[in-house]
CSV table of C-alpha atoms in Angstrom, one decimal:
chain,number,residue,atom,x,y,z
A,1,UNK,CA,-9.8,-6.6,9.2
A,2,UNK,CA,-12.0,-4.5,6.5
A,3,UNK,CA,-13.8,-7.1,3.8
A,4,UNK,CA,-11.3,-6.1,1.4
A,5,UNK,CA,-12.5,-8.0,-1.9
A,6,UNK,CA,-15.4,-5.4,-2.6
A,7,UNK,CA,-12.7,-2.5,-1.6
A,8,UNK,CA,-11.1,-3.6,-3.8
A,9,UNK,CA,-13.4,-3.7,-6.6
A,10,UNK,CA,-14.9,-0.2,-5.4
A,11,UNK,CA,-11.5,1.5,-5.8
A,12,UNK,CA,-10.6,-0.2,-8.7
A,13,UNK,CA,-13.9,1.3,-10.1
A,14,UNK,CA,-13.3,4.7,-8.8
A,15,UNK,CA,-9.5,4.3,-10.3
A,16,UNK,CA,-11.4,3.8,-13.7
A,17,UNK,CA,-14.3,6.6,-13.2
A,18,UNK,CA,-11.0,8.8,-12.7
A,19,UNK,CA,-9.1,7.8,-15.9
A,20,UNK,CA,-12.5,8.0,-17.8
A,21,UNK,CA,-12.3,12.3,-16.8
A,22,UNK,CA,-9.2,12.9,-17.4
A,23,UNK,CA,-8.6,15.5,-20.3
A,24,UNK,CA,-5.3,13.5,-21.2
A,25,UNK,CA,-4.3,9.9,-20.6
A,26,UNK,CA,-0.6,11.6,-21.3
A,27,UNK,CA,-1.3,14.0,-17.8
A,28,UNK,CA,1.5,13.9,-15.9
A,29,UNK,CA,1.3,12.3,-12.2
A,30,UNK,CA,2.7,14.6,-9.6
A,31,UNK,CA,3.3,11.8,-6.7
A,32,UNK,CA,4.9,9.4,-8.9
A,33,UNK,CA,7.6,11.6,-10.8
A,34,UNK,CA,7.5,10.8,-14.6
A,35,UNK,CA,4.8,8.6,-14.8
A,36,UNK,CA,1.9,9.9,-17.0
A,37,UNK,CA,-1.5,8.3,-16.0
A,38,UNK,CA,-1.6,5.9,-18.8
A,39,UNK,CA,1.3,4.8,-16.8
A,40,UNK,CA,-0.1,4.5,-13.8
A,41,UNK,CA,-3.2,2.7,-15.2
A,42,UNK,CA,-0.7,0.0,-17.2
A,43,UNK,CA,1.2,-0.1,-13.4
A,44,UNK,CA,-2.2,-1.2,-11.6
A,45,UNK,CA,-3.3,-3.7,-14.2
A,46,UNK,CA,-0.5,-5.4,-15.1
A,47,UNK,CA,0.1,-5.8,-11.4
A,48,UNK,CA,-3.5,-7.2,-10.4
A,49,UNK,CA,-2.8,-9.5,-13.2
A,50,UNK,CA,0.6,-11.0,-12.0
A,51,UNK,CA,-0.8,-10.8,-8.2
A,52,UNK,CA,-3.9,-13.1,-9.8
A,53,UNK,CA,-1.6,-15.6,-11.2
A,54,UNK,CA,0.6,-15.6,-8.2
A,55,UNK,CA,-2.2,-16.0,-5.8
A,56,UNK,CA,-3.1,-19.2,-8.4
A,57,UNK,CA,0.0,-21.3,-7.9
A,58,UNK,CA,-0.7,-21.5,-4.5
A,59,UNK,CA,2.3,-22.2,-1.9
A,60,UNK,CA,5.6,-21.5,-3.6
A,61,UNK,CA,9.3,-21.2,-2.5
A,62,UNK,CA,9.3,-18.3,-5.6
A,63,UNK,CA,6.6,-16.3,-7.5
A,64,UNK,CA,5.9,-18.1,-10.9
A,65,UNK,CA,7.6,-17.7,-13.8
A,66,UNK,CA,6.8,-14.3,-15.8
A,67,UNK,CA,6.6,-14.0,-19.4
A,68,UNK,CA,6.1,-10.7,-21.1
A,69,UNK,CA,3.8,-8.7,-19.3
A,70,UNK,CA,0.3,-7.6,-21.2
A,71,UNK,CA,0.5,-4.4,-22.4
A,72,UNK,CA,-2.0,-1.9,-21.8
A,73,UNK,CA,-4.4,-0.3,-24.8
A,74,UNK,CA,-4.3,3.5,-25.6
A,75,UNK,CA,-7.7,3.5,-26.7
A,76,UNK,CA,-10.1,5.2,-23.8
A,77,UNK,CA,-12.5,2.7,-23.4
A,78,UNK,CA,-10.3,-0.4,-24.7
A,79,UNK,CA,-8.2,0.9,-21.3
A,80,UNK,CA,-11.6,0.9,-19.6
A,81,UNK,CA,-12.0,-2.6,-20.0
A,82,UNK,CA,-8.8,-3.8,-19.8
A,83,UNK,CA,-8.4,-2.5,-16.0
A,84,UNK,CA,-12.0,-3.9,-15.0
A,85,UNK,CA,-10.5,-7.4,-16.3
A,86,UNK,CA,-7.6,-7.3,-14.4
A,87,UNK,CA,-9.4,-6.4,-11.1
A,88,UNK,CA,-11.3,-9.5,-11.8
A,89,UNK,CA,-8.4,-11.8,-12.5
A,90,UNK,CA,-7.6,-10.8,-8.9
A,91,UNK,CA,-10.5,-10.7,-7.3
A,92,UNK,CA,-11.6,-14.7,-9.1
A,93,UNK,CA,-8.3,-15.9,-8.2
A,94,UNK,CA,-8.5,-14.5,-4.1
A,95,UNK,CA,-12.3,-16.1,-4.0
A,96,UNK,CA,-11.1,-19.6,-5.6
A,97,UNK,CA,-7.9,-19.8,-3.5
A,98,UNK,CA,-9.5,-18.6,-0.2
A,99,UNK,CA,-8.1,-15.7,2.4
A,100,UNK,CA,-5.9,-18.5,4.2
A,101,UNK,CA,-4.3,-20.5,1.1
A,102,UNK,CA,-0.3,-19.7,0.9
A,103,UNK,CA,1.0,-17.9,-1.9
A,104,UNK,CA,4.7,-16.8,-2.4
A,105,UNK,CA,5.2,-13.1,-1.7
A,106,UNK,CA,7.5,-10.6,-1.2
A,107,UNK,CA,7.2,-9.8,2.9
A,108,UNK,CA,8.2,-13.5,3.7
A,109,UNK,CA,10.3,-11.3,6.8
A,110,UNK,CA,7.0,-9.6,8.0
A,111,UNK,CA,4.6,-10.1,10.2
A,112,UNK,CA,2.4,-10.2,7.8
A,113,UNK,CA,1.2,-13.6,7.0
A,114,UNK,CA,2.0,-15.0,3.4
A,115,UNK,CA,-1.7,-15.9,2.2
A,116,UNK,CA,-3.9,-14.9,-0.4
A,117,UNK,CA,-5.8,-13.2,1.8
A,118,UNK,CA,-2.5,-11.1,2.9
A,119,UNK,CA,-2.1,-10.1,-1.2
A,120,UNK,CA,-5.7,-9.0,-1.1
A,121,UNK,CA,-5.2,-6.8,2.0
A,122,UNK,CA,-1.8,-5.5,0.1
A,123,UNK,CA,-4.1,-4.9,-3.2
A,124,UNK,CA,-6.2,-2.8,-1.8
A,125,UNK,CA,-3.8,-0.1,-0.6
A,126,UNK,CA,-1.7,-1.0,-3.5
A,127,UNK,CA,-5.4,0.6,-5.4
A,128,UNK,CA,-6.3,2.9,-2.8
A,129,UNK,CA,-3.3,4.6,-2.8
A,130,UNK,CA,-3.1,4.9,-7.0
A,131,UNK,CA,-6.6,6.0,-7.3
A,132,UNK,CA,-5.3,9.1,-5.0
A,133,UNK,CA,-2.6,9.2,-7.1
A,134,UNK,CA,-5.2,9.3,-10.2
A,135,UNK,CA,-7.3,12.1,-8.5
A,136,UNK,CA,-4.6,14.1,-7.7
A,137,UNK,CA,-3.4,14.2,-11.4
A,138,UNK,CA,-7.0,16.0,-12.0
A,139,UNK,CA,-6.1,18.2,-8.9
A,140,UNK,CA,-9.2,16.8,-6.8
A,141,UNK,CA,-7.5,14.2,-4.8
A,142,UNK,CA,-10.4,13.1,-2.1
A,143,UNK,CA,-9.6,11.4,1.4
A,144,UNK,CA,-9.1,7.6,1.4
A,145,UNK,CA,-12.4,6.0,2.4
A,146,UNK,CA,-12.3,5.6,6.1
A,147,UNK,CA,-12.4,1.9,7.0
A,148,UNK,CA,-9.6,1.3,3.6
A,149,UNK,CA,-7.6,4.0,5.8
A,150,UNK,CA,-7.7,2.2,8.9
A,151,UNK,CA,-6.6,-1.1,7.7
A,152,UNK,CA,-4.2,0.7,6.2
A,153,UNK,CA,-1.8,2.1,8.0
A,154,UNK,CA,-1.6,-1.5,10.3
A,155,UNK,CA,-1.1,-3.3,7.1
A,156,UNK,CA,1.7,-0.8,5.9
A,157,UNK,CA,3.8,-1.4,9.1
A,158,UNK,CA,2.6,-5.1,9.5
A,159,UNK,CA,3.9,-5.8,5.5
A,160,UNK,CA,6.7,-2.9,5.4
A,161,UNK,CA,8.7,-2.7,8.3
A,162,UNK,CA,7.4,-4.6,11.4
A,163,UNK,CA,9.4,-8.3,11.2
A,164,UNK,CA,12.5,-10.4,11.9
A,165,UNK,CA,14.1,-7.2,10.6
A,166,UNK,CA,17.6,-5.6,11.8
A,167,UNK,CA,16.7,-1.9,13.2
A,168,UNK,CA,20.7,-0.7,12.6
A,169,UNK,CA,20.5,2.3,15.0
A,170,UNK,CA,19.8,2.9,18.2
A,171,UNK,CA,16.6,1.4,19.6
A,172,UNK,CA,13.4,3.6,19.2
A,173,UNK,CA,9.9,4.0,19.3
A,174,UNK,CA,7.7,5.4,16.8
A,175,UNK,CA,3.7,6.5,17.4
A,176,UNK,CA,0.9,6.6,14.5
A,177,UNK,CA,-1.7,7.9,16.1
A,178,UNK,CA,-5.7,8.0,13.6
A,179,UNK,CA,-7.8,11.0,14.9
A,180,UNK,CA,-10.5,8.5,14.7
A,181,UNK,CA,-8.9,6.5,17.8
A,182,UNK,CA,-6.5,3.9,17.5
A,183,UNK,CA,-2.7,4.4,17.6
A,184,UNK,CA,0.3,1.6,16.4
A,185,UNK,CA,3.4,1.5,18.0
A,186,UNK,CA,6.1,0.8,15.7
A,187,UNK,CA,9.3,-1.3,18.4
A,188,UNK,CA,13.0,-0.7,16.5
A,189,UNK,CA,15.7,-2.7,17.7
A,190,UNK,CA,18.3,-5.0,16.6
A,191,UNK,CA,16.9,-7.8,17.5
A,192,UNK,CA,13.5,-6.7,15.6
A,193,UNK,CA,10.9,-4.7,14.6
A,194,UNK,CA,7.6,-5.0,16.7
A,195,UNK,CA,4.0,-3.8,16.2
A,196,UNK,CA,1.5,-2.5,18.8
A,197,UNK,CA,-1.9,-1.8,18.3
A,198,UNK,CA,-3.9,0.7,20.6
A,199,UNK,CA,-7.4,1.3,21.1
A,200,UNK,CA,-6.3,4.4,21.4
A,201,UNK,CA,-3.1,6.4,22.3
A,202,UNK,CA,-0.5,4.5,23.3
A,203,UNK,CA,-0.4,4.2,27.4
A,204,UNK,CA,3.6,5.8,28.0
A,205,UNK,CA,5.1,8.3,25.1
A,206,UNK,CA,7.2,7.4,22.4
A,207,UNK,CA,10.3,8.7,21.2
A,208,UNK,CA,8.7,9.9,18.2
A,209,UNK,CA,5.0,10.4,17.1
A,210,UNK,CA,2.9,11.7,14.3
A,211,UNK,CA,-0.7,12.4,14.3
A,212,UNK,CA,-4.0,12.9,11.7
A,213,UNK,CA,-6.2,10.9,10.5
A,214,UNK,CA,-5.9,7.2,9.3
A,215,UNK,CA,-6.1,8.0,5.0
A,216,UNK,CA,-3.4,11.1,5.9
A,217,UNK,CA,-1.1,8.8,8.0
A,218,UNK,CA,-1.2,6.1,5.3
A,219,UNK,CA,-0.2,9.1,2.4
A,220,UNK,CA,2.3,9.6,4.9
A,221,UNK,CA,4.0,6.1,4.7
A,222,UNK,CA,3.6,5.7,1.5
A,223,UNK,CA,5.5,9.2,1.0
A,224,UNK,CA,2.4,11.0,-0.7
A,225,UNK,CA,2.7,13.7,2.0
A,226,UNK,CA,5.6,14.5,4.1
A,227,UNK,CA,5.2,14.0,8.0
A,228,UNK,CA,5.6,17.6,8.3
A,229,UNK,CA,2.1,18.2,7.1
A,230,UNK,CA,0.9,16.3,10.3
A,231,UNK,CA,1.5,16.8,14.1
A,232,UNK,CA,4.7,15.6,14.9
A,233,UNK,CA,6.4,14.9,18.2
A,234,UNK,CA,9.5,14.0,19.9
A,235,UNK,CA,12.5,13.1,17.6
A,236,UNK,CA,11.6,14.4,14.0
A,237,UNK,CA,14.7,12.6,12.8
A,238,UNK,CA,13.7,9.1,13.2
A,239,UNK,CA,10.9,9.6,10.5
A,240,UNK,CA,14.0,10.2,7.9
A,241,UNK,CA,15.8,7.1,9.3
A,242,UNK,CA,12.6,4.8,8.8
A,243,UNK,CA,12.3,6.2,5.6
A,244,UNK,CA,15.9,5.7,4.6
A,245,UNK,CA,15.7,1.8,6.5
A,246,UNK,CA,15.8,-0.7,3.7
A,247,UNK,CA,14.9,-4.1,5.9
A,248,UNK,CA,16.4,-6.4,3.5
A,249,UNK,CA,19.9,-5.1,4.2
């Protein structure tokens, strides 16, 4: 797993460095349909700030309770500062609780464990993925730094859909394959959703696969990029029925 405290604090700085050149906070944000980037930036810091207080209360049964969420400034570099204190918050309150404290979250069905660390490791996709979102607003999106990649796309199936999770159609298998190496298999069955990680491919086929590399696979999941802008194989259709799954139900 990546160190993902100073990611975090690196992407939250390149998140800032991207609002900071931005003509217009009021520039719309094409991979999140309606939102300007003001509203992006209020997104991200209000949500560091309630993961910090979350990760605070420790173990809990349910998140704490939420009072009216701190609204972001309009002023430029008011905004500035307000973002770089929320990324504290988060960061303080992972460092005093410690990777392996409990904290309530929302993938209690995962495989993903419910720790602060976990959060952290959630955050920084969760700030990865909006500073892309950021960039490509100002049409200069850049790649996802490598090892923030990598971790990843195991943390978006590990959190997102592997779990004590009801697959409700037939049993499948499902390939991401990096073009830096290793591959995940994603298991779908009734019973429950299994992850596999690989070295590299996978040693038998799947009944689906998609290929590029790791930051391009995790735009994919989070449905920044269609599959279709990768290498696909087998059964195109299960991609739509994985994006359609809601595991709760």
């Amino acid at each position: 797993m990546v160190e993902t405290l100073p990611l975090i604090d690196e992407r939250s700085a390149a998140f800032r460095a991207a609002i900071a050149a931005a003509p217009d906070l009021d520039v719309p944000v094409p991979s999140c349909p309606g939102w300007t980037l003001f509203d992006l930036a209020q997104h991200l810091g209000q949500g560091q700030r309630r993961w910090a207080v979350i990760v605070a209360a420790g173990p809990a049964a349910h998140p704490p309770a939420e009072g009216a969420p701190e609204p972001a400034p309009r002023e430029r570099e008011e905004l500035a500062g307000w973002l770089a204190a929320a990324t504290q918050r988060l960061l303080h309150a992972v460092q005093e609780a410690g990777p392996d404290r409990g904290c309530w979250t929302w993938w209690d069905g995962s495989e993903s464990p419910l720790t602060a660390g976990a959060v952290a490791r959630h955050q920084l996709q969760e700030v990865a993925v909006h500073t892309y979102d950021a960039e490509l607003a100002l049409g200069a999106p850049r790649p996802l730094p490598g090892a923030v990649a990598l971790d990843g796309v195991e943390e978006f199936l590990a959190t997102c859909c592997a779990g004590a999770y009801r697959w409700p159609h037939e049993p499948a298998t499902i390939d991401y394959r990096a073009a830096e190496g290793p591959s995940w298999r994603l298991s779908l069955a009734a019973g429950g959703v299994r992850l596999t990680r690989f070295p590299g491919a996978a040693p038998d086929a799947a009944d689906a696969s998609v290929r590029g590399t790791a930051g391009e696979l995790v735009l994919a999941l989070y449905n920044r990029i269609t599959v279709d802008a990768l290498e696909v194989g087998g059964d195109r259709r299960l991609f739509d029925l994985l994006l359609e799954w809601d595991p709760d139900e």
